[in-house]
């Protein structure tokens, strides 16, 4: 990683931040709290007997990456017992936990004011449980169902009418979802600004004709990496449908080429962030200054050389971040020329 500081480009290294768990039970205040792990939950449940007025104000609960070997039924029992006191709960993260439909039913029946629900990588629950919960959570704005392998187009289309208030959704790695699910989201979720469908089967199935295309000005971000069924014609459709798009991730989509990207950037001139790792061609952009407002560009794992990097730096002079990781044909000379042209550049990842 290279970082610009005080007018200079300095090399820096990536450091993995470590999560630190701090015990704040001694100093609970009436504000948002986050609890991780089953042992924290048990402690939290016990605390209701002593400080219920503080417990009632908890708005965020997280059991992400739960490693406790306790039986799922015990976990469900502990959590259900605490729900009655979590009347202010707006954010619930159960990532990578074993949960049950019974737990999802209980969350629904307690009528919590949930705004964000994260079930990324959860297991042992079914479509029946999540369908019932979503049918009762009319206020949900952010939903993460990554790795919900039971979802297919038919089931997902049945869920979409419950999601009218959604602002963002992540159904990455649900590999049975196709174009049908994508367009069902757009039709049923008028507030949807961010869609994540990485490693799905978007690109398969029919798409609307040009005459039937609808514009969705509220959509700002599309995360569609690792979708081998996406082709240039889909990108052309996106350019028409999402004129206010600011971020698009098409990394490792191997059948999208330079003309489609050029057309997209020209039509959607508000795009500031383009992720296009593993670009399949040596000449990435044969365009003039249509996309000069681009600020973040990821071309890692691409077959570009110094000459192409120089052209890119001339086309996108306002770049703040440039990712060239694993671009093995780029030398120090190419990097220096890019830095000279991109005077606002703060980071280069090599």
GROMACS .gro file of C-alpha atoms in nm:
model
  350
    1UNK     CA    1   0.000   0.000   0.000
    2UNK     CA    2   0.126   0.348  -0.084
    3UNK     CA    3  -0.019   0.652   0.091
    4UNK     CA    4   0.018   1.023   0.014
    5UNK     CA    5   0.097   1.233   0.319
    6UNK     CA    6   0.186   1.601   0.317
    7UNK     CA    7   0.236   1.608  -0.057
    8UNK     CA    8   0.445   1.291  -0.070
    9UNK     CA    9   0.367   0.932  -0.153
   10UNK     CA   10   0.480   0.704   0.129
   11UNK     CA   11   0.468   0.326   0.144
   12UNK     CA   12   0.262   0.177   0.421
   13UNK     CA   13   0.155  -0.175   0.510
   14UNK     CA   14  -0.188  -0.321   0.571
   15UNK     CA   15  -0.251  -0.412   0.932
   16UNK     CA   16  -0.533  -0.634   1.037
   17UNK     CA   17  -0.721  -0.462   1.314
   18UNK     CA   18  -0.799  -0.681   1.610
   19UNK     CA   19  -1.137  -0.675   1.771
   20UNK     CA   20  -1.114  -0.587   2.136
   21UNK     CA   21  -1.391  -0.690   2.371
   22UNK     CA   22  -1.434  -0.459   2.662
   23UNK     CA   23  -1.648  -0.538   2.958
   24UNK     CA   24  -1.871  -0.238   3.012
   25UNK     CA   25  -2.120  -0.405   3.241
   26UNK     CA   26  -1.992  -0.198   3.534
   27UNK     CA   27  -2.063   0.128   3.358
   28UNK     CA   28  -2.383   0.069   3.162
   29UNK     CA   29  -2.545   0.388   3.042
   30UNK     CA   30  -2.874   0.441   2.858
   31UNK     CA   31  -2.731   0.434   2.505
   32UNK     CA   32  -2.658   0.194   2.219
   33UNK     CA   33  -2.462  -0.116   2.322
   34UNK     CA   34  -2.320  -0.413   2.131
   35UNK     CA   35  -2.273  -0.757   2.288
   36UNK     CA   36  -2.068  -1.035   2.127
   37UNK     CA   37  -2.073  -1.404   2.218
   38UNK     CA   38  -2.314  -1.622   2.409
   39UNK     CA   39  -2.143  -1.563   2.742
   40UNK     CA   40  -2.204  -1.191   2.699
   41UNK     CA   41  -2.568  -1.263   2.629
   42UNK     CA   42  -2.607  -1.468   2.947
   43UNK     CA   43  -2.446  -1.188   3.145
   44UNK     CA   44  -2.675  -0.942   2.976
   45UNK     CA   45  -2.987  -1.144   3.058
   46UNK     CA   46  -2.882  -1.163   3.423
   47UNK     CA   47  -2.830  -0.790   3.431
   48UNK     CA   48  -3.198  -0.729   3.354
   49UNK     CA   49  -3.280  -0.823   3.711
   50UNK     CA   50  -3.056  -0.547   3.842
   51UNK     CA   51  -3.068  -0.261   3.592
   52UNK     CA   52  -3.377  -0.297   3.373
   53UNK     CA   53  -3.399   0.075   3.299
   54UNK     CA   54  -3.059   0.054   3.123
   55UNK     CA   55  -3.130  -0.278   2.956
   56UNK     CA   56  -3.444  -0.134   2.797
   57UNK     CA   57  -3.232   0.124   2.614
   58UNK     CA   58  -3.008  -0.129   2.435
   59UNK     CA   59  -3.048  -0.074   2.059
   60UNK     CA   60  -2.777  -0.302   1.913
   61UNK     CA   61  -2.707  -0.668   1.988
   62UNK     CA   62  -2.445  -0.877   1.810
   63UNK     CA   63  -2.355  -1.245   1.839
   64UNK     CA   64  -2.127  -1.245   1.538
   65UNK     CA   65  -1.905  -1.551   1.489
   66UNK     CA   66  -2.035  -1.723   1.801
   67UNK     CA   67  -1.791  -1.996   1.903
   68UNK     CA   68  -1.966  -2.117   2.216
   69UNK     CA   69  -2.041  -2.491   2.182
   70UNK     CA   70  -2.370  -2.455   2.371
   71UNK     CA   71  -2.659  -2.635   2.204
   72UNK     CA   72  -2.863  -2.425   1.963
   73UNK     CA   73  -3.175  -2.484   2.171
   74UNK     CA   74  -3.003  -2.333   2.475
   75UNK     CA   75  -2.891  -2.035   2.270
   76UNK     CA   76  -3.246  -1.987   2.142
   77UNK     CA   77  -3.385  -2.013   2.494
   78UNK     CA   78  -3.144  -1.754   2.634
   79UNK     CA   79  -3.219  -1.510   2.358
   80UNK     CA   80  -3.596  -1.553   2.366
   81UNK     CA   81  -3.595  -1.483   2.740
   82UNK     CA   82  -3.416  -1.154   2.679
   83UNK     CA   83  -3.640  -1.030   2.398
   84UNK     CA   84  -3.914  -0.905   2.629
   85UNK     CA   85  -3.676  -0.645   2.769
   86UNK     CA   86  -3.515  -0.538   2.440
   87UNK     CA   87  -3.792  -0.301   2.342
   88UNK     CA   88  -3.551  -0.050   2.185
   89UNK     CA   89  -3.364  -0.304   1.972
   90UNK     CA   90  -3.310  -0.165   1.622
   91UNK     CA   91  -3.002  -0.363   1.509
   92UNK     CA   92  -2.955  -0.739   1.544
   93UNK     CA   93  -2.646  -0.919   1.411
   94UNK     CA   94  -2.642  -1.299   1.440
   95UNK     CA   95  -2.369  -1.359   1.181
   96UNK     CA   96  -2.238  -1.716   1.149
   97UNK     CA   97  -2.453  -1.841   1.436
   98UNK     CA   98  -2.667  -2.150   1.457
   99UNK     CA   99  -3.020  -2.018   1.494
  100UNK     CA  100  -3.365  -2.173   1.465
  101UNK     CA  101  -3.702  -2.085   1.320
  102UNK     CA  102  -3.834  -2.068   1.676
  103UNK     CA  103  -3.595  -1.783   1.745
  104UNK     CA  104  -3.706  -1.599   1.432
  105UNK     CA  105  -4.072  -1.647   1.529
  106UNK     CA  106  -4.001  -1.499   1.873
  107UNK     CA  107  -3.828  -1.195   1.726
  108UNK     CA  108  -4.129  -1.138   1.503
  109UNK     CA  109  -4.385  -1.180   1.781
  110UNK     CA  110  -4.208  -0.935   2.013
  111UNK     CA  111  -4.272  -0.658   1.761
  112UNK     CA  112  -3.922  -0.509   1.794
  113UNK     CA  113  -3.847  -0.186   1.603
  114UNK     CA  114  -3.575  -0.355   1.397
  115UNK     CA  115  -3.410  -0.142   1.131
  116UNK     CA  116  -3.114  -0.372   1.057
  117UNK     CA  117  -3.100  -0.752   1.054
  118UNK     CA  118  -2.780  -0.944   0.973
  119UNK     CA  119  -2.805  -1.321   0.928
  120UNK     CA  120  -2.487  -1.361   0.723
  121UNK     CA  121  -2.370  -1.721   0.729
  122UNK     CA  122  -2.635  -1.833   0.978
  123UNK     CA  123  -2.743  -2.196   0.969
  124UNK     CA  124  -3.020  -2.428   1.093
  125UNK     CA  125  -3.298  -2.185   1.005
  126UNK     CA  126  -3.529  -2.223   0.706
  127UNK     CA  127  -3.729  -2.022   0.459
  128UNK     CA  128  -4.037  -2.063   0.677
  129UNK     CA  129  -3.872  -1.884   0.970
  130UNK     CA  130  -3.724  -1.593   0.776
  131UNK     CA  131  -4.045  -1.547   0.577
  132UNK     CA  132  -4.252  -1.515   0.893
  133UNK     CA  133  -4.006  -1.271   1.049
  134UNK     CA  134  -3.988  -1.046   0.743
  135UNK     CA  135  -4.366  -1.044   0.713
  136UNK     CA  136  -4.381  -0.888   1.062
  137UNK     CA  137  -4.083  -0.647   1.039
  138UNK     CA  138  -4.232  -0.371   0.828
  139UNK     CA  139  -3.971  -0.117   0.945
  140UNK     CA  140  -3.664  -0.312   0.826
  141UNK     CA  141  -3.422  -0.098   0.624
  142UNK     CA  142  -3.103  -0.307   0.606
  143UNK     CA  143  -3.105  -0.684   0.546
  144UNK     CA  144  -2.814  -0.926   0.511
  145UNK     CA  145  -2.897  -1.283   0.408
  146UNK     CA  146  -2.562  -1.390   0.266
  147UNK     CA  147  -2.521  -1.767   0.224
  148UNK     CA  148  -2.894  -1.835   0.263
  149UNK     CA  149  -2.861  -2.129   0.027
  150UNK     CA  150  -3.228  -2.226   0.049
  151UNK     CA  151  -3.328  -1.908  -0.135
  152UNK     CA  152  -3.428  -1.942  -0.498
  153UNK     CA  153  -3.611  -1.704  -0.731
  154UNK     CA  154  -3.957  -1.827  -0.638
  155UNK     CA  155  -3.903  -1.798  -0.265
  156UNK     CA  156  -3.719  -1.468  -0.290
  157UNK     CA  157  -3.993  -1.316  -0.504
  158UNK     CA  158  -4.238  -1.410  -0.229
  159UNK     CA  159  -4.024  -1.225   0.027
  160UNK     CA  160  -3.986  -0.903  -0.172
  161UNK     CA  161  -4.336  -0.763  -0.102
  162UNK     CA  162  -4.241  -0.756   0.269
  163UNK     CA  163  -3.936  -0.538   0.200
  164UNK     CA  164  -4.092  -0.210   0.095
  165UNK     CA  165  -3.882   0.003   0.333
  166UNK     CA  166  -3.546  -0.155   0.247
  167UNK     CA  167  -3.256   0.081   0.179
  168UNK     CA  168  -2.987  -0.187   0.142
  169UNK     CA  169  -2.983  -0.564   0.093
  170UNK     CA  170  -2.707  -0.823   0.068
  171UNK     CA  171  -2.792  -1.164  -0.076
  172UNK     CA  172  -2.440  -1.251  -0.185
  173UNK     CA  173  -2.353  -1.620  -0.230
  174UNK     CA  174  -2.719  -1.715  -0.270
  175UNK     CA  175  -2.633  -1.894  -0.590
  176UNK     CA  176  -2.988  -1.979  -0.697
  177UNK     CA  177  -3.086  -1.615  -0.745
  178UNK     CA  178  -3.101  -1.485  -1.103
  179UNK     CA  179  -3.230  -1.182  -1.292
  180UNK     CA  180  -3.579  -1.258  -1.166
  181UNK     CA  181  -3.478  -1.184  -0.806
  182UNK     CA  182  -3.288  -0.871  -0.905
  183UNK     CA  183  -3.586  -0.718  -1.083
  184UNK     CA  184  -3.825  -0.829  -0.808
  185UNK     CA  185  -3.620  -0.622  -0.564
  186UNK     CA  186  -3.637  -0.316  -0.786
  187UNK     CA  187  -4.011  -0.353  -0.835
  188UNK     CA  188  -4.099  -0.400  -0.467
  189UNK     CA  189  -3.843  -0.179  -0.290
  190UNK     CA  190  -3.884   0.185  -0.400
  191UNK     CA  191  -3.629   0.313  -0.144
  192UNK     CA  192  -3.356   0.062  -0.226
  193UNK     CA  193  -3.022   0.241  -0.272
  194UNK     CA  194  -2.769  -0.044  -0.235
  195UNK     CA  195  -2.789  -0.396  -0.381
  196UNK     CA  196  -2.528  -0.664  -0.314
  197UNK     CA  197  -2.557  -0.984  -0.518
  198UNK     CA  198  -2.199  -1.109  -0.534
  199UNK     CA  199  -2.146  -1.466  -0.652
  200UNK     CA  200  -2.508  -1.529  -0.746
  201UNK     CA  201  -2.650  -1.615  -1.087
  202UNK     CA  202  -2.755  -1.266  -1.187
  203UNK     CA  203  -2.727  -1.248  -1.563
  204UNK     CA  204  -2.930  -1.564  -1.612
  205UNK     CA  205  -3.289  -1.532  -1.724
  206UNK     CA  206  -3.486  -1.277  -1.923
  207UNK     CA  207  -3.435  -0.901  -1.899
  208UNK     CA  208  -3.685  -0.628  -1.989
  209UNK     CA  209  -3.685  -0.498  -2.343
  210UNK     CA  210  -3.556  -0.147  -2.405
  211UNK     CA  211  -3.912  -0.017  -2.425
  212UNK     CA  212  -4.001  -0.174  -2.090
  213UNK     CA  213  -3.700  -0.051  -1.893
  214UNK     CA  214  -3.776   0.157  -1.584
  215UNK     CA  215  -3.545   0.420  -1.435
  216UNK     CA  216  -3.457   0.378  -1.065
  217UNK     CA  217  -3.292   0.706  -0.959
  218UNK     CA  218  -3.265   0.597  -0.593
  219UNK     CA  219  -3.014   0.317  -0.665
  220UNK     CA  220  -2.663   0.437  -0.581
  221UNK     CA  221  -2.453   0.120  -0.532
  222UNK     CA  222  -2.432  -0.218  -0.706
  223UNK     CA  223  -2.203  -0.492  -0.573
  224UNK     CA  224  -2.202  -0.765  -0.839
  225UNK     CA  225  -1.855  -0.921  -0.821
  226UNK     CA  226  -1.793  -1.284  -0.920
  227UNK     CA  227  -2.091  -1.312  -1.155
  228UNK     CA  228  -1.980  -1.497  -1.467
  229UNK     CA  229  -2.321  -1.466  -1.635
  230UNK     CA  230  -2.308  -1.087  -1.659
  231UNK     CA  231  -2.232  -0.957  -2.008
  232UNK     CA  232  -2.204  -0.623  -2.183
  233UNK     CA  233  -2.577  -0.606  -2.256
  234UNK     CA  234  -2.654  -0.617  -1.883
  235UNK     CA  235  -2.412  -0.330  -1.818
  236UNK     CA  236  -2.581  -0.127  -2.091
  237UNK     CA  237  -2.916  -0.188  -1.920
  238UNK     CA  238  -2.775  -0.079  -1.583
  239UNK     CA  239  -2.652   0.243  -1.741
  240UNK     CA  240  -3.005   0.330  -1.843
  241UNK     CA  241  -3.181   0.213  -1.527
  242UNK     CA  242  -2.948   0.367  -1.265
  243UNK     CA  243  -2.849   0.719  -1.379
  244UNK     CA  244  -2.751   0.826  -1.025
  245UNK     CA  245  -2.524   0.531  -0.956
  246UNK     CA  246  -2.212   0.623  -0.757
  247UNK     CA  247  -2.047   0.283  -0.698
  248UNK     CA  248  -2.037  -0.036  -0.902
  249UNK     CA  249  -1.833  -0.350  -0.833
  250UNK     CA  250  -1.787  -0.580  -1.133
  251UNK     CA  251  -1.469  -0.750  -1.013
  252UNK     CA  252  -1.403  -1.093  -1.164
  253UNK     CA  253  -1.696  -1.060  -1.405
  254UNK     CA  254  -1.496  -1.200  -1.694
  255UNK     CA  255  -1.732  -1.132  -1.983
  256UNK     CA  256  -1.760  -0.756  -1.952
  257UNK     CA  257  -1.539  -0.550  -2.180
  258UNK     CA  258  -1.407  -0.199  -2.227
  259UNK     CA  259  -1.682  -0.060  -2.452
  260UNK     CA  260  -1.954  -0.150  -2.202
  261UNK     CA  261  -1.760   0.009  -1.916
  262UNK     CA  262  -1.691   0.321  -2.122
  263UNK     CA  263  -2.060   0.352  -2.205
  264UNK     CA  264  -2.157   0.303  -1.841
  265UNK     CA  265  -1.920   0.572  -1.716
  266UNK     CA  266  -2.038   0.811  -1.984
  267UNK     CA  267  -2.407   0.760  -1.910
  268UNK     CA  268  -2.370   0.743  -1.530
  269UNK     CA  269  -2.143   1.042  -1.477
  270UNK     CA  270  -2.196   1.038  -1.099
  271UNK     CA  271  -1.996   0.718  -1.056
  272UNK     CA  272  -1.708   0.787  -0.818
  273UNK     CA  273  -1.609   0.431  -0.730
  274UNK     CA  274  -1.540   0.153  -0.982
  275UNK     CA  275  -1.428  -0.193  -0.872
  276UNK     CA  276  -1.313  -0.394  -1.174
  277UNK     CA  277  -1.049  -0.638  -1.052
  278UNK     CA  278  -0.931  -0.898  -1.304
  279UNK     CA  279  -1.011  -0.683  -1.605
  280UNK     CA  280  -0.994  -0.926  -1.900
  281UNK     CA  281  -0.820  -0.695  -2.146
  282UNK     CA  282  -0.482  -0.527  -2.171
  283UNK     CA  283  -0.636  -0.196  -2.282
  284UNK     CA  284  -0.879  -0.102  -2.009
  285UNK     CA  285  -1.028   0.229  -2.121
  286UNK     CA  286  -1.029   0.374  -2.471
  287UNK     CA  287  -1.237   0.675  -2.369
  288UNK     CA  288  -1.177   1.045  -2.337
  289UNK     CA  289  -1.264   1.241  -2.027
  290UNK     CA  290  -1.619   1.115  -1.975
  291UNK     CA  291  -1.530   0.971  -1.634
  292UNK     CA  292  -1.290   1.232  -1.507
  293UNK     CA  293  -1.478   1.248  -1.174
  294UNK     CA  294  -1.385   0.892  -1.077
  295UNK     CA  295  -1.217   0.887  -0.734
  296UNK     CA  296  -1.168   0.518  -0.650
  297UNK     CA  297  -1.055   0.263  -0.909
  298UNK     CA  298  -0.969  -0.103  -0.852
  299UNK     CA  299  -0.793  -0.278  -1.142
  300UNK     CA  300  -0.607  -0.539  -0.938
  301UNK     CA  301  -0.527  -0.873  -1.104
  302UNK     CA  302  -0.547  -0.706  -1.447
  303UNK     CA  303  -0.310  -0.732  -1.743
  304UNK     CA  304  -0.216  -0.366  -1.771
  305UNK     CA  305   0.134  -0.227  -1.820
  306UNK     CA  306   0.303   0.109  -1.768
  307UNK     CA  307   0.165   0.255  -2.089
  308UNK     CA  308  -0.193   0.165  -2.002
  309UNK     CA  309  -0.149   0.290  -1.646
  310UNK     CA  310  -0.028   0.622  -1.786
  311UNK     CA  311  -0.341   0.648  -2.003
  312UNK     CA  312  -0.562   0.566  -1.707
  313UNK     CA  313  -0.399   0.837  -1.498
  314UNK     CA  314  -0.465   1.090  -1.775
  315UNK     CA  315  -0.829   0.986  -1.807
  316UNK     CA  316  -0.897   0.988  -1.432
  317UNK     CA  317  -0.690   1.279  -1.292
  318UNK     CA  318  -0.906   1.312  -0.979
  319UNK     CA  319  -0.834   0.964  -0.846
  320UNK     CA  320  -0.788   0.941  -0.471
  321UNK     CA  321  -0.736   0.563  -0.448
  322UNK     CA  322  -0.594   0.325  -0.706
  323UNK     CA  323  -0.563  -0.051  -0.655
  324UNK     CA  324  -0.310  -0.223  -0.883
  325UNK     CA  325  -0.241  -0.528  -0.670
  326UNK     CA  326  -0.109  -0.826  -0.867
  327UNK     CA  327  -0.070  -0.620  -1.186
  328UNK     CA  328   0.269  -0.774  -1.260
  329UNK     CA  329   0.353  -0.572  -1.572
  330UNK     CA  330   0.360  -0.238  -1.391
  331UNK     CA  331   0.698  -0.097  -1.287
  332UNK     CA  332   0.811   0.187  -1.063
  333UNK     CA  333   0.828   0.410  -1.370
  334UNK     CA  334   0.459   0.357  -1.441
  335UNK     CA  335   0.369   0.432  -1.080
  336UNK     CA  336   0.569   0.756  -1.085
  337UNK     CA  337   0.394   0.875  -1.400
  338UNK     CA  338   0.054   0.792  -1.251
  339UNK     CA  339   0.135   0.989  -0.937
  340UNK     CA  340   0.239   1.289  -1.145
  341UNK     CA  341  -0.090   1.292  -1.335
  342UNK     CA  342  -0.321   1.212  -1.042
  343UNK     CA  343  -0.233   1.503  -0.818
  344UNK     CA  344  -0.505   1.419  -0.564
  345UNK     CA  345  -0.393   1.059  -0.523
  346UNK     CA  346  -0.372   0.942  -0.161
  347UNK     CA  347  -0.334   0.564  -0.190
  348UNK     CA  348  -0.191   0.317  -0.439
  349UNK     CA  349  -0.208  -0.052  -0.363
  350UNK     CA  350   0.060  -0.248  -0.549
   0.00000   0.00000   0.00000
